[in-house]
Amino acid sequence: MYICHNIQGLCNDLALFAATAVPFSAATALKTFRLQLRFLVPLVAVLIAAAYVAVPLMDQVTLRWFSRDLNNRGALVANTLSDSVAEAVMAGKPARLQRLFDRTVQDERLFAVALCGTDGRLLQRTASFPATLPCAVADELARQAEPRLALTGGAVHVGVHDVMGQPVPGPVLQFGSAPAGTADDALTDPDPAASVAESLPSPVLMGRLVLLHDLSFIERRSQDTRRYLIGLIAGLGLVIALITVVVAQLSWRGWVNGARALMRGEGLLSPLLSGSSSAPELAPFAADLRARLRDMEDEFRRSQGPAMEWTAERLRTLLHTQLSGDQVIVVSNREPYIHERNAEGIVVKRPASGLVTAVEPVMRACSGTWVAHGSGSADREVVDAGDRVLVPPGQDDYWLRRIWLTPEEEQGYYYGFANEGMWPLCHVAHVRPVFRESDWEAYKAVNQRFADAVVAEARSEDPVVLVQDYHFALLPAMVRDQLPQATILTFWHIPWPNPESFGICPWRREILEGMLGSTILGFHTRFHCKNFLETVDRYLEARIEHEHSTIAFREKETLVESYPISIEWPGEATLASWPSVAECRQRVIQRLGLPADACLAVGVDRFDYTKGILERLNAVERLLEKWPEWIGRFVFVQVAAPTRTALEEYRSFQERILRVTERINQRFGRPGYQPVHLLATHHEHDAVTELFRAADICVVTSLHDGMNLVCKEFVATRDDLQGVLILSRFAGAARELAEALIVNPYHVEETADALHRAATMPVAEQRERMASLRSTVREFNVFRWAGRMLADAGRWRLRARIEARVKRHQIG
Ligand code: F6P
């Protein structure tokens, strides 16, 4: 019952059903009888048909037999009488002939006898011979296949037989038409012909004997035969029916028992076991049942979620048990909430940032402080004297500490070194990194300012500091200098290149040294970890333990580990707040003026050259070229949140995308149809959810991406299990989301084909893929990401404490 262990509920139900089914109650018997009628009714019908055909056939055959019989009998009678008749005729003794005839008809089956002369006249007849039957007619009837004559008393068989005799000299009796038995018996000589036989000439025809045989006995026999035949058929039918019913009943019981045994789970494993003795006729049923159980097992497992699901609560517990409830400080460039001033007053915005999407739920769970650049136009208006504000607005779960940057600092540190240097350096997306000395200086200074802010926010000497991303490569070592006991977890949200690519950075050593101030250094994938270890190996004098994935540098150890980032799985309340998929679709169709039957593909990204937006537009264009039937129906909506527009590289990229969009729309658009909708504005979370739920396809074609959370968010919104995800193989997420259609975005044809395949994918296949994707994202959620890092940090701290105690003992 291996399957039952896994889907106990289901199997219990099945077993209960099997156990509680009443064995052959009255109702069951009635049902069984009804089933048996299926055999019996056709059987009875066939038997009736057989009787219907067989009885007349039998009649015909017996009649033919009797006719043949009567003919033979007639011939026998005629032969027997022949000599006597011939003699009587020759002797001219009609009375004698009459007596002979009368004696002959005493046989109950011979109805009448008559003698016709060679000239066709009736010479002599018994009283029963119909006077109205002339010799010619009798002759004619006798030649027929069924020589029957209907008389008032019943039908008779007519037979005419030649009477041969020796002609003798002298007068021949001339028969009159006197009634039988009244003629004078003149035939006195008993055998005058015998004495002269030797000398007589060859026999000649003396007349024709007409015999009328009684047919009534045939009819009586025929009726008897008919009765026997019907009786036989009925009896046979009864026996067959009985055998059928008994065999069917036994088979049915056997089948039901076998099926019940299967329902109880017996024999379901039989194909896996040798020497199984399960009934072969049940094998297909067992196979179907096994397959269905596996499907249900999968569905059940998915519906249950992982055995120990990572939740906000579990993360909080972990923080208290393993990190003694120590303070958590997050550092990132982008802040989770931006206060902006517009005409209506101050509004709060959520930035388009994967980092914020992932880290914000963790902070809500852990409380603590988040240190970030205050970039909103109204940010200063809402903070307290310590530049702090409680967020999320209205919930006040944690503190947001804002750092103010001058435009020059922002230009050098953020736009310059981080986004013109580090970003292209790590993404290797065919955009040249730019390294300026001034940017580097600004980067160092800003890192120091953030590090100081972290130290200022720390309420103990060993806080847990979560450093986010490439903006703060130097910060871990800076914090370490001031808080040597701190547990510093640095997570690198973007890819890490190979040592050769990274080697072009003029300050590669400083960057590596800064990062190695971390206790734990996290990347999305093992591949990025490996690249980092090799880079350190190439450019620093450090001891690398590949087995434990640690780097010892200046007597400090750093664990380098992969922690695939994710999103918060939507809870019941969130699900309930979403409009239905149909409603979302209706709204999007109306808002964008799309055809009602549109096949809607969406892309949601920051307007960044690493996201492969150009490549996906090329794929859409190719799709419409290759499958023109999509023109008028296929619509691609690209949400592109403006980003880093101060940089020339980004501006020219965004202009290029606009031009390509226009070209495609001119080429394939028509009144009422625009194939590509480029929405180059910031979209709030709800609007993105609505778009995801409205879409048939979500396209993620990053040229290189650490993880990419857009694809995970799309999957999370599709509780209807519909929609297809197309995912770049160069996004870290492709390693987890194998049920997506994985593409190489540089290969336009492949991506266009994937679009077509997604647009024509059967509902059942979508369901299968989406259910599996959802179970992965649900299990590997953001709390697991943070939980694994914090658990590793907890173990690390415990080890450090033990080492310190050991040292104390040694000194003491
Ligand atoms: O991809 C890494 C990442 O840090 C994301 O988390 C974030 O979306 C982006 O880079 C930074 O964007 P921005 O420069 O707008 O903050």
GROMACS .gro file of N, CA and C in nm, residues 64 156 363 434 466 548 645 750 764:
model
   27
   64ARG      N    1  -4.145  -3.321  -4.853
   64ARG     CA    2  -4.074  -3.375  -4.969
   64ARG      C    3  -4.038  -3.522  -4.944
  156VAL      N    4  -5.485  -3.498  -5.078
  156VAL     CA    5  -5.438  -3.633  -5.114
  156VAL      C    6  -5.318  -3.620  -5.207
  363MET      N    7   1.162   4.113   0.588
  363MET     CA    8   1.172   4.219   0.689
  363MET      C    9   1.042   4.233   0.767
  434VAL      N   10   3.205   5.051  -1.797
  434VAL     CA   11   3.284   5.175  -1.795
  434VAL      C   12   3.336   5.192  -1.652
  466LEU      N   13   2.212   4.205   0.676
  466LEU     CA   14   2.186   4.145   0.543
  466LEU      C   15   2.221   4.249   0.437
  548HIS      N   16   3.400   2.245   0.154
  548HIS     CA   17   3.304   2.316   0.240
  548HIS      C   18   3.258   2.447   0.180
  645THR      N   19   1.740   5.605  -1.649
  645THR     CA   20   1.729   5.681  -1.774
  645THR      C   21   1.836   5.790  -1.784
  750GLU      N   22   1.375   3.004  -3.241
  750GLU     CA   23   1.336   2.916  -3.130
  750GLU      C   24   1.234   2.986  -3.040
  764ALA      N   25  -0.503   2.105  -2.096
  764ALA     CA   26  -0.458   2.002  -2.001
  764ALA      C   27  -0.307   2.010  -1.980
   0.00000   0.00000   0.00000
